[in-house]
Amino acid sequence: SDFTPLIVFVNRKSGGQKGAFLYEELSRNLNPHQVFDLAVHNPERILKIFSDVPNVKVLVCGGDGTIQWILNTIEGLNLRNGPIPVAVLPLGTGNDLARVLGWGRGFNMDDNIPEILVGVKDAHITLLDRWEIEVANSGRATRKASKAAPSSIIFNNYFGIGVDATTALRFHQTRDQYPEWFFSRLTNKLWYVLHGAREIVDRSCAGLASKMRLVCDGEEVDIPSYAEGIILLNVNSFAGGVKMWNDRAGSQENLHRYGTFQSFGRSSMHDGMLDVVAVNGSLHLGEMNVGLSRPTQLCQGKEITIEMTSPMAMQVDGEPWTQKPCQMTISHKSQAHMLRKTVDTNGEAALRMQELLTWASDRRVLGEDQYQALLKEMSRRFM
């Protein structure tokens, strides 16, 4: 059927004035009962109501934190018909997940709303690995000391330790103290640049290799002596679109590792593997942002263990904190169903294949296990 029910969740506080503007525009273009303000409505209750509606899709309008909230809610409901597929209309600053899914770097007020909605209708399902960090032997020191220290943390995009997280932490602390200084995406980026420039001078994460131990799938990985940051990547987009993992198999840059050679696989957000890289410092991050440099590729693995012997800034999907000495185990948690914008012949083929799988599932030609297995293999082949 061409009938595609849509639920829209909007974080009106995201993107300065854009969140409120987008909420009003979507309410005009859709039935207002389809559009929900997350400051007012509980997404769990809404998703339960719509969970049995055939072919239902979700559009999330907000930043990475909003996306995390909705994906956690869908997963927690353990829906009988499987996860509801989610599209993203980005209102945050980095918007890395939205970029890799084809939804662009961010919503602008002159964007065509009906065109966006047609794009969601025609989007095809792809899978997104979700990862869990188990923290042992220590508490987590957050930006606000009054917050409880969780023993596990979930992320979708990346997990950063060191220099990138230090810059993000200083940015968030400044925004918490002076929210009126952060009123647009451009202003936010300028503040990031300012805090990054400060870290070039401070070099507060120098000597990172002596403060942590990295183990990938049971094998210890050497951390370069010059490293000031380690980043675990699930999606190949970081800090607003920087491609951190070099997929060119066989290139010297892809193979070079401390004077030896090692071949790595391609980056994928649904292969059950994390890509681990090292960065030299804040200046190196700046060079990567303008395409003048790349990080050092360290390893790829299904389970990563990190032992910290000193307090260190960390961040997941742009949310930073200061972590006390501890041991952390990062492992695969689950897979979410995401909607990738169909923009080329490859995407069109994936969309038609997905329609065939849905038809077969609805008519009991395929069981649920067969459907999920074929969907996973389709994602691997087409994306």
mmCIF file of C-alpha atoms in Angstrom:
data_model
loop_
_atom_site.group_PDB
_atom_site.id
_atom_site.type_symbol
_atom_site.label_atom_id
_atom_site.label_comp_id
_atom_site.label_asym_id
_atom_site.label_seq_id
_atom_site.Cartn_x
_atom_site.Cartn_y
_atom_site.Cartn_z
ATOM 1 C CA SER A 1 0.000 0.000 0.000
ATOM 2 C CA ASP A 2 1.076 3.614 -0.689
ATOM 3 C CA PHE A 3 -0.407 4.681 2.642
ATOM 4 C CA THR A 4 2.465 5.697 4.961
ATOM 5 C CA PRO A 5 1.380 6.898 8.426
ATOM 6 C CA LEU A 6 3.865 9.311 9.982
ATOM 7 C CA ILE A 7 4.511 10.377 13.574
ATOM 8 C CA VAL A 8 6.604 13.514 14.063
ATOM 9 C CA PHE A 9 8.467 14.391 17.281
ATOM 10 C CA VAL A 10 9.864 17.922 17.511
ATOM 11 C CA ASN A 11 12.273 19.265 20.101
ATOM 12 C CA ARG A 12 11.229 22.923 19.988
ATOM 13 C CA LYS A 13 14.282 23.920 22.027
ATOM 14 C CA SER A 14 16.726 22.639 19.391
ATOM 15 C CA GLY A 15 18.281 24.872 16.767
ATOM 16 C CA GLY A 16 17.504 28.207 18.406
ATOM 17 C CA GLN A 17 14.249 29.498 16.882
ATOM 18 C CA LYS A 18 14.170 26.774 14.228
ATOM 19 C CA GLY A 19 12.575 24.144 16.461
ATOM 20 C CA ALA A 20 9.519 26.286 17.207
ATOM 21 C CA PHE A 21 9.265 27.409 13.566
ATOM 22 C CA LEU A 22 9.460 23.823 12.298
ATOM 23 C CA TYR A 23 6.781 22.668 14.746
ATOM 24 C CA GLU A 24 4.346 25.271 13.398
ATOM 25 C CA GLU A 25 5.152 24.478 9.751
ATOM 26 C CA LEU A 26 4.764 20.714 10.215
ATOM 27 C CA SER A 27 1.452 21.239 12.020
ATOM 28 C CA ARG A 28 0.222 23.168 8.962
ATOM 29 C CA ASN A 29 1.370 20.536 6.464
ATOM 30 C CA LEU A 30 0.164 17.503 8.457
ATOM 31 C CA ASN A 31 -2.709 16.721 10.741
ATOM 32 C CA PRO A 32 -1.759 18.435 14.044
ATOM 33 C CA HIS A 33 -2.480 15.132 15.803
ATOM 34 C CA GLN A 34 0.557 13.660 14.024
ATOM 35 C CA VAL A 35 2.995 16.301 15.317
ATOM 36 C CA PHE A 36 4.143 16.166 18.940
ATOM 37 C CA ASP A 37 6.149 18.647 20.982
ATOM 38 C CA LEU A 38 8.554 16.631 23.149
ATOM 39 C CA ALA A 39 8.362 19.269 25.877
ATOM 40 C CA VAL A 40 4.662 18.432 26.261
ATOM 41 C CA HIS A 41 4.108 14.839 25.136
ATOM 42 C CA ASN A 42 5.599 11.585 26.406
ATOM 43 C CA PRO A 43 6.985 9.734 23.335
ATOM 44 C CA GLU A 44 6.504 6.334 24.980
ATOM 45 C CA ARG A 45 2.742 6.816 25.216
ATOM 46 C CA ILE A 46 2.511 8.083 21.617
ATOM 47 C CA LEU A 47 4.606 5.228 20.215
ATOM 48 C CA LYS A 48 2.492 2.640 22.042
ATOM 49 C CA ILE A 49 -0.663 4.081 20.476
ATOM 50 C CA PHE A 50 0.765 3.918 16.934
ATOM 51 C CA SER A 51 2.791 0.706 17.306
ATOM 52 C CA ASP A 52 0.189 -1.544 15.634
ATOM 53 C CA VAL A 53 -0.436 0.791 12.686
ATOM 54 C CA PRO A 54 0.949 -0.856 9.494
ATOM 55 C CA ASN A 55 3.881 0.867 7.721
ATOM 56 C CA VAL A 56 4.145 3.605 10.358
ATOM 57 C CA LYS A 57 7.282 5.768 10.287
ATOM 58 C CA VAL A 58 8.752 8.266 12.742
ATOM 59 C CA LEU A 59 10.369 11.605 11.950
ATOM 60 C CA VAL A 60 12.560 13.040 14.714
ATOM 61 C CA CYS A 61 13.310 16.773 14.550
ATOM 62 C CA GLY A 62 16.148 17.658 16.893
ATOM 63 C CA GLY A 63 19.769 16.999 17.745
ATOM 64 C CA ASP A 64 21.638 13.809 18.596
ATOM 65 C CA GLY A 65 20.262 13.806 22.149
ATOM 66 C CA THR A 66 16.683 13.856 20.844
ATOM 67 C CA ILE A 67 17.411 10.992 18.442
ATOM 68 C CA GLN A 68 18.957 8.994 21.292
ATOM 69 C CA TRP A 69 15.831 9.561 23.405
ATOM 70 C CA ILE A 70 13.450 8.274 20.724
ATOM 71 C CA LEU A 71 15.616 5.261 19.798
ATOM 72 C CA ASN A 72 15.919 4.301 23.474
ATOM 73 C CA THR A 73 12.145 4.584 23.845
ATOM 74 C CA ILE A 74 11.404 2.423 20.778
ATOM 75 C CA GLU A 75 13.902 -0.216 21.919
ATOM 76 C CA GLY A 76 12.497 -0.236 25.454
ATOM 77 C CA LEU A 77 8.966 -0.901 24.203
ATOM 78 C CA ASN A 78 10.057 -4.201 22.587
ATOM 79 C CA LEU A 79 7.299 -3.819 20.014
ATOM 80 C CA ARG A 80 5.590 -6.936 18.665
ATOM 81 C CA ASN A 81 5.992 -5.845 15.032
ATOM 82 C CA GLY A 82 9.653 -4.905 15.448
ATOM 83 C CA PRO A 83 11.289 -1.479 15.712
ATOM 84 C CA ILE A 84 9.569 1.481 14.052
ATOM 85 C CA PRO A 85 11.879 3.006 11.384
ATOM 86 C CA VAL A 86 13.123 6.515 12.173
ATOM 87 C CA ALA A 87 14.017 9.439 9.895
ATOM 88 C CA VAL A 88 15.970 12.452 11.112
ATOM 89 C CA LEU A 89 15.447 16.152 10.409
ATOM 90 C CA PRO A 90 18.534 17.653 12.085
ATOM 91 C CA LEU A 91 18.315 20.749 14.290
ATOM 92 C CA GLY A 92 21.560 20.301 16.276
ATOM 93 C CA THR A 93 25.118 21.464 15.588
ATOM 94 C CA GLY A 94 27.033 18.359 14.434
ATOM 95 C CA ASN A 95 24.172 16.248 13.022
ATOM 96 C CA ASP A 96 26.548 13.443 12.023
ATOM 97 C CA LEU A 97 23.923 10.687 11.950
ATOM 98 C CA ALA A 98 21.625 12.801 9.773
ATOM 99 C CA ARG A 99 24.506 13.385 7.358
ATOM 100 C CA VAL A 100 25.331 9.706 6.842
ATOM 101 C CA LEU A 101 21.619 8.936 6.371
ATOM 102 C CA GLY A 102 21.366 11.558 3.635
ATOM 103 C CA TRP A 103 19.201 14.121 5.468
ATOM 104 C CA GLY A 104 21.765 16.915 5.234
ATOM 105 C CA ARG A 105 23.756 19.032 7.639
ATOM 106 C CA GLY A 106 20.806 20.833 9.209
ATOM 107 C CA PHE A 107 17.342 22.297 8.672
ATOM 108 C CA ASN A 108 17.039 25.829 7.283
ATOM 109 C CA MET A 109 13.895 27.948 7.514
ATOM 110 C CA ASP A 110 13.643 28.227 3.731
ATOM 111 C CA ASP A 111 13.640 24.434 3.229
ATOM 112 C CA ASN A 112 10.583 23.024 1.464
ATOM 113 C CA ILE A 113 8.544 21.138 4.107
ATOM 114 C CA PRO A 114 6.352 19.126 1.652
ATOM 115 C CA GLU A 115 9.519 18.033 -0.167
ATOM 116 C CA ILE A 116 11.036 16.838 3.112
ATOM 117 C CA LEU A 117 7.889 14.852 3.928
ATOM 118 C CA VAL A 118 7.902 13.176 0.486
ATOM 119 C CA GLY A 119 11.563 12.281 1.110
ATOM 120 C CA VAL A 120 10.588 10.572 4.371
ATOM 121 C CA LYS A 121 7.778 8.673 2.620
ATOM 122 C CA ASP A 122 10.175 7.426 -0.092
ATOM 123 C CA ALA A 123 13.095 6.658 2.262
ATOM 124 C CA HIS A 124 14.312 3.095 2.694
ATOM 125 C CA ILE A 125 15.219 1.226 5.865
ATOM 126 C CA THR A 126 18.820 0.715 6.887
ATOM 127 C CA LEU A 127 20.228 -0.658 10.132
ATOM 128 C CA LEU A 128 22.195 1.263 12.762
ATOM 129 C CA ASP A 129 24.373 -0.487 15.324
ATOM 130 C CA ARG A 130 23.926 0.767 18.881
ATOM 131 C CA TRP A 131 26.722 0.408 21.427
ATOM 132 C CA GLU A 132 26.843 0.183 25.205
ATOM 133 C CA ILE A 133 29.659 1.342 27.485
ATOM 134 C CA GLU A 134 29.804 -0.548 30.778
ATOM 135 C CA VAL A 135 31.687 1.452 33.431
ATOM 136 C CA ALA A 136 33.356 -0.405 36.315
ATOM 137 C CA ASN A 137 35.449 0.578 39.348
ATOM 138 C CA SER A 138 34.489 4.235 39.302
ATOM 139 C CA GLY A 139 31.741 6.837 39.217
ATOM 140 C CA ARG A 140 31.112 9.151 36.318
ATOM 141 C CA ALA A 141 31.726 12.814 37.121
ATOM 142 C CA THR A 142 29.198 14.784 35.085
ATOM 143 C CA ARG A 143 29.120 18.484 34.288
ATOM 144 C CA LYS A 144 26.717 18.852 37.200
ATOM 145 C CA ALA A 145 27.807 17.063 40.337
ATOM 146 C CA SER A 146 24.207 16.538 41.439
ATOM 147 C CA LYS A 147 23.558 14.049 38.634
ATOM 148 C CA ALA A 148 23.751 10.344 39.404
ATOM 149 C CA ALA A 149 26.634 8.419 37.881
ATOM 150 C CA PRO A 150 25.269 5.774 35.468
ATOM 151 C CA SER A 151 27.052 2.433 35.157
ATOM 152 C CA SER A 152 26.235 2.156 31.431
ATOM 153 C CA ILE A 153 26.039 4.607 28.543
ATOM 154 C CA ILE A 154 24.566 4.050 25.070
ATOM 155 C CA PHE A 155 25.817 5.710 21.908
ATOM 156 C CA ASN A 156 24.981 5.651 18.206
ATOM 157 C CA ASN A 157 27.652 7.775 16.498
ATOM 158 C CA TYR A 158 30.965 7.921 18.350
ATOM 159 C CA PHE A 159 32.747 7.802 21.699
ATOM 160 C CA GLY A 160 35.593 10.293 22.151
ATOM 161 C CA ILE A 161 38.318 10.365 24.818
ATOM 162 C CA GLY A 162 40.712 13.241 25.320
ATOM 163 C CA VAL A 163 41.155 16.363 23.227
ATOM 164 C CA ASP A 164 37.848 16.359 21.315
ATOM 165 C CA ALA A 165 35.881 15.725 24.515
ATOM 166 C CA THR A 166 37.801 18.458 26.379
ATOM 167 C CA THR A 167 36.760 21.007 23.768
ATOM 168 C CA ALA A 168 33.146 19.758 23.852
ATOM 169 C CA LEU A 169 33.109 19.879 27.668
ATOM 170 C CA ARG A 170 34.346 23.485 27.769
ATOM 171 C CA PHE A 171 31.788 24.409 25.100
ATOM 172 C CA HIS A 172 28.924 22.880 27.110
ATOM 173 C CA GLN A 173 30.081 24.466 30.353
ATOM 174 C CA THR A 174 30.138 27.886 28.697
ATOM 175 C CA ARG A 175 26.698 27.317 27.137
ATOM 176 C CA ASP A 176 25.268 26.198 30.495
ATOM 177 C CA GLN A 177 26.576 29.381 32.135
ATOM 178 C CA TYR A 178 25.756 31.837 29.334
ATOM 179 C CA PRO A 179 22.943 30.375 27.192
ATOM 180 C CA GLU A 180 22.184 33.767 25.632
ATOM 181 C CA TRP A 181 25.559 33.638 23.834
ATOM 182 C CA PHE A 182 24.483 30.565 21.821
ATOM 183 C CA PHE A 183 21.705 31.605 19.467
ATOM 184 C CA SER A 184 22.585 30.062 16.071
ATOM 185 C CA ARG A 185 24.450 27.165 14.456
ATOM 186 C CA LEU A 186 27.157 29.580 13.223
ATOM 187 C CA THR A 187 27.625 31.080 16.684
ATOM 188 C CA ASN A 188 27.917 27.618 18.199
ATOM 189 C CA LYS A 189 30.640 26.677 15.695
ATOM 190 C CA LEU A 190 32.561 29.860 16.454
ATOM 191 C CA TRP A 191 32.536 29.011 20.161
ATOM 192 C CA TYR A 192 33.806 25.519 19.329
ATOM 193 C CA VAL A 193 36.664 27.053 17.341
ATOM 194 C CA LEU A 194 37.522 29.347 20.253
ATOM 195 C CA HIS A 195 37.678 26.486 22.778
ATOM 196 C CA GLY A 196 39.627 24.373 20.292
ATOM 197 C CA ALA A 197 42.182 27.164 19.886
ATOM 198 C CA ARG A 198 42.569 27.338 23.661
ATOM 199 C CA GLU A 199 43.344 23.603 23.764
ATOM 200 C CA ILE A 200 46.128 24.067 21.184
ATOM 201 C CA VAL A 201 47.917 26.147 23.830
ATOM 202 C CA ASP A 202 46.887 24.175 26.927
ATOM 203 C CA ARG A 203 47.518 20.646 25.537
ATOM 204 C CA SER A 204 45.716 19.265 28.592
ATOM 205 C CA CYS A 205 45.526 15.766 27.056
ATOM 206 C CA ALA A 206 49.236 15.354 26.224
ATOM 207 C CA GLY A 207 50.676 12.006 27.317
ATOM 208 C CA LEU A 208 47.366 10.189 26.810
ATOM 209 C CA ALA A 209 49.173 6.901 26.053
ATOM 210 C CA SER A 210 50.520 6.806 29.623
ATOM 211 C CA LYS A 211 47.056 7.356 31.106
ATOM 212 C CA MET A 212 45.069 4.638 29.368
ATOM 213 C CA ARG A 213 45.227 1.088 28.009
ATOM 214 C CA LEU A 214 43.318 0.003 24.907
ATOM 215 C CA VAL A 215 42.333 -3.621 24.178
ATOM 216 C CA CYS A 216 40.490 -4.624 20.973
ATOM 217 C CA ASP A 217 38.910 -8.106 20.786
ATOM 218 C CA GLY A 218 41.361 -9.392 23.406
ATOM 219 C CA GLU A 219 44.521 -7.895 21.877
ATOM 220 C CA GLU A 220 46.248 -4.841 23.339
ATOM 221 C CA VAL A 221 46.625 -1.975 20.878
ATOM 222 C CA ASP A 222 49.590 0.408 21.003
ATOM 223 C CA ILE A 223 48.563 4.033 21.447
ATOM 224 C CA PRO A 224 50.908 6.494 19.678
ATOM 225 C CA SER A 225 53.001 8.592 22.049
ATOM 226 C CA TYR A 226 51.840 11.751 20.268
ATOM 227 C CA ALA A 227 48.111 10.944 20.647
ATOM 228 C CA GLU A 228 45.949 13.392 22.589
ATOM 229 C CA GLY A 229 42.633 11.798 21.679
ATOM 230 C CA ILE A 230 41.105 8.381 20.912
ATOM 231 C CA ILE A 231 37.806 8.163 19.035
ATOM 232 C CA LEU A 232 35.632 5.054 18.586
ATOM 233 C CA LEU A 233 33.477 5.482 15.487
ATOM 234 C CA ASN A 234 30.213 3.781 14.596
ATOM 235 C CA VAL A 235 29.379 6.186 11.737
ATOM 236 C CA ASN A 236 32.004 7.655 9.422
ATOM 237 C CA SER A 237 31.148 11.257 10.218
ATOM 238 C CA PHE A 238 32.530 13.284 13.095
ATOM 239 C CA ALA A 239 32.240 16.889 14.343
ATOM 240 C CA GLY A 240 29.873 17.977 11.595
ATOM 241 C CA GLY A 241 30.818 15.823 8.633
ATOM 242 C CA VAL A 242 34.529 14.947 8.884
ATOM 243 C CA LYS A 243 35.201 11.479 7.430
ATOM 244 C CA MET A 244 37.561 9.906 9.973
ATOM 245 C CA TRP A 245 38.002 6.423 8.485
ATOM 246 C CA ASN A 246 39.797 5.956 5.177
ATOM 247 C CA ASP A 247 37.977 3.278 3.167
ATOM 248 C CA ARG A 248 40.510 3.166 0.335
ATOM 249 C CA ALA A 249 41.766 -0.379 0.822
ATOM 250 C CA GLY A 250 45.390 -0.798 -0.154
ATOM 251 C CA SER A 251 46.431 2.852 0.131
ATOM 252 C CA GLN A 252 49.565 3.496 2.161
ATOM 253 C CA GLU A 253 47.655 5.861 4.425
ATOM 254 C CA ASN A 254 45.118 3.144 5.149
ATOM 255 C CA LEU A 255 47.782 0.532 5.855
ATOM 256 C CA HIS A 256 50.413 2.512 7.751
ATOM 257 C CA ARG A 257 50.609 1.830 11.457
ATOM 258 C CA TYR A 258 53.692 2.811 13.448
ATOM 259 C CA GLY A 259 56.133 1.606 10.785
ATOM 260 C CA THR A 260 54.218 -1.610 10.054
ATOM 261 C CA PHE A 261 51.430 -2.357 7.608
ATOM 262 C CA GLN A 262 47.947 -3.603 8.386
ATOM 263 C CA SER A 263 44.847 -3.710 6.219
ATOM 264 C CA PHE A 264 41.524 -2.571 7.642
ATOM 265 C CA GLY A 265 37.977 -3.072 6.413
ATOM 266 C CA ARG A 266 35.527 -0.432 5.253
ATOM 267 C CA SER A 267 33.577 1.620 7.751
ATOM 268 C CA SER A 268 29.959 0.532 8.223
ATOM 269 C CA MET A 269 27.284 1.497 10.721
ATOM 270 C CA HIS A 270 25.721 -1.977 10.682
ATOM 271 C CA ASP A 271 28.646 -4.429 10.649
ATOM 272 C CA GLY A 272 28.901 -4.896 14.434
ATOM 273 C CA MET A 273 32.370 -3.314 14.412
ATOM 274 C CA LEU A 274 33.796 -0.072 15.811
ATOM 275 C CA ASP A 275 36.531 1.847 13.980
ATOM 276 C CA VAL A 276 39.165 3.242 16.371
ATOM 277 C CA VAL A 277 41.404 6.207 15.505
ATOM 278 C CA ALA A 278 43.918 8.450 17.286
ATOM 279 C CA VAL A 279 44.251 12.226 16.869
ATOM 280 C CA ASN A 280 47.366 14.280 17.615
ATOM 281 C CA GLY A 281 45.725 17.284 19.245
ATOM 282 C CA SER A 282 43.378 20.209 18.749
ATOM 283 C CA LEU A 283 45.354 21.585 15.798
ATOM 284 C CA HIS A 284 45.178 18.152 14.140
ATOM 285 C CA LEU A 285 41.384 18.164 14.576
ATOM 286 C CA GLY A 286 41.263 21.575 12.920
ATOM 287 C CA GLU A 287 43.331 20.309 9.994
ATOM 288 C CA MET A 288 40.978 17.355 9.582
ATOM 289 C CA ASN A 289 37.990 19.717 9.497
ATOM 290 C CA VAL A 290 39.396 21.414 6.402
ATOM 291 C CA GLY A 291 40.672 18.208 4.756
ATOM 292 C CA LEU A 292 44.399 18.775 5.331
ATOM 293 C CA SER A 293 45.001 15.717 7.506
ATOM 294 C CA ARG A 294 43.580 12.407 8.698
ATOM 295 C CA PRO A 295 43.662 10.579 12.025
ATOM 296 C CA THR A 296 45.782 7.489 12.662
ATOM 297 C CA GLN A 297 43.785 4.279 12.198
ATOM 298 C CA LEU A 298 44.379 1.948 15.145
ATOM 299 C CA CYS A 299 41.996 -1.011 14.918
ATOM 300 C CA GLN A 300 38.511 -2.338 14.224
ATOM 301 C CA GLY A 301 36.733 -4.599 16.675
ATOM 302 C CA LYS A 302 33.548 -5.992 18.157
ATOM 303 C CA GLU A 303 34.503 -5.393 21.799
ATOM 304 C CA ILE A 304 36.782 -2.663 23.110
ATOM 305 C CA THR A 305 38.139 -2.451 26.659
ATOM 306 C CA ILE A 306 39.639 0.772 28.003
ATOM 307 C CA GLU A 307 41.411 1.215 31.315
ATOM 308 C CA MET A 308 41.867 4.791 32.525
ATOM 309 C CA THR A 309 44.430 5.596 35.248
ATOM 310 C CA SER A 310 43.766 9.361 35.349
ATOM 311 C CA PRO A 311 40.641 11.542 35.118
ATOM 312 C CA MET A 312 39.864 12.375 31.500
ATOM 313 C CA ALA A 313 37.238 14.236 29.460
ATOM 314 C CA MET A 314 34.978 11.950 27.409
ATOM 315 C CA GLN A 315 31.974 12.407 25.164
ATOM 316 C CA VAL A 316 29.344 10.267 23.458
ATOM 317 C CA ASP A 317 27.494 11.781 20.489
ATOM 318 C CA GLY A 318 28.414 15.300 21.606
ATOM 319 C CA GLU A 319 27.475 14.883 25.292
ATOM 320 C CA PRO A 320 30.663 15.359 27.383
ATOM 321 C CA TRP A 321 31.685 14.639 30.959
ATOM 322 C CA THR A 322 34.828 14.172 33.071
ATOM 323 C CA GLN A 323 35.463 10.508 33.839
ATOM 324 C CA LYS A 324 37.299 9.305 36.929
ATOM 325 C CA PRO A 325 39.821 6.415 36.620
ATOM 326 C CA CYS A 326 37.922 3.258 35.662
ATOM 327 C CA GLN A 327 37.626 0.303 33.324
ATOM 328 C CA MET A 328 35.180 0.552 30.426
ATOM 329 C CA THR A 329 33.906 -2.226 28.174
ATOM 330 C CA ILE A 330 32.272 -1.204 24.895
ATOM 331 C CA SER A 331 30.149 -3.863 23.202
ATOM 332 C CA HIS A 332 27.351 -4.168 20.649
ATOM 333 C CA LYS A 333 23.910 -3.618 22.203
ATOM 334 C CA SER A 334 21.320 -3.754 19.425
ATOM 335 C CA GLN A 335 20.328 -2.430 16.007
ATOM 336 C CA ALA A 336 17.861 0.345 15.265
ATOM 337 C CA HIS A 337 15.829 0.656 12.072
ATOM 338 C CA MET A 338 16.672 4.005 10.465
ATOM 339 C CA LEU A 339 15.380 5.648 7.295
ATOM 340 C CA ARG A 340 17.972 6.627 4.692
ATOM 341 C CA LYS A 341 17.006 9.217 2.105
ATOM 342 C CA THR A 342 16.630 7.631 -1.335
ATOM 343 C CA VAL A 343 18.725 9.848 -3.627
ATOM 344 C CA ASP A 344 20.293 7.518 -6.227
ATOM 345 C CA THR A 345 19.715 4.295 -8.162
ATOM 346 C CA ASN A 346 21.305 2.263 -5.369
ATOM 347 C CA GLY A 347 18.853 3.716 -2.878
ATOM 348 C CA GLU A 348 15.963 3.196 -5.298
ATOM 349 C CA ALA A 349 16.880 -0.484 -5.620
ATOM 350 C CA ALA A 350 17.061 -0.792 -1.824
ATOM 351 C CA LEU A 351 13.616 0.819 -1.532
ATOM 352 C CA ARG A 352 12.064 -1.633 -4.009
ATOM 353 C CA MET A 353 13.734 -4.571 -2.262
ATOM 354 C CA GLN A 354 12.416 -3.344 1.079
ATOM 355 C CA GLU A 355 8.896 -3.089 -0.349
ATOM 356 C CA LEU A 356 9.179 -6.706 -1.544
ATOM 357 C CA LEU A 357 10.333 -7.871 1.899
ATOM 358 C CA THR A 358 7.445 -6.024 3.576
ATOM 359 C CA TRP A 359 4.959 -7.551 1.112
ATOM 360 C CA ALA A 360 6.302 -11.061 1.820
ATOM 361 C CA SER A 361 6.245 -10.495 5.577
ATOM 362 C CA ASP A 362 2.670 -9.134 5.563
ATOM 363 C CA ARG A 363 1.486 -12.216 3.663
ATOM 364 C CA ARG A 364 3.366 -14.636 5.922
ATOM 365 C CA VAL A 365 5.604 -15.742 3.063
ATOM 366 C CA LEU A 366 8.510 -14.799 5.352
ATOM 367 C CA GLY A 367 8.694 -15.299 9.090
ATOM 368 C CA GLU A 368 9.967 -12.498 11.346
ATOM 369 C CA ASP A 369 13.432 -14.079 11.702
ATOM 370 C CA GLN A 370 13.725 -14.484 7.920
ATOM 371 C CA TYR A 371 12.566 -10.899 7.368
ATOM 372 C CA GLN A 372 15.149 -9.501 9.800
ATOM 373 C CA ALA A 373 17.951 -11.631 8.340
ATOM 374 C CA LEU A 374 17.172 -10.522 4.778
ATOM 375 C CA LEU A 375 16.850 -6.878 5.858
ATOM 376 C CA LYS A 376 20.261 -7.045 7.516
ATOM 377 C CA GLU A 377 21.856 -8.570 4.416
ATOM 378 C CA MET A 378 20.147 -5.973 2.204
ATOM 379 C CA SER A 379 21.605 -3.191 4.333
ATOM 380 C CA ARG A 380 25.067 -4.708 4.024
ATOM 381 C CA ARG A 381 24.877 -5.032 0.220
ATOM 382 C CA PHE A 382 23.231 -1.737 -0.679
ATOM 383 C CA MET A 383 24.747 0.721 1.836
#
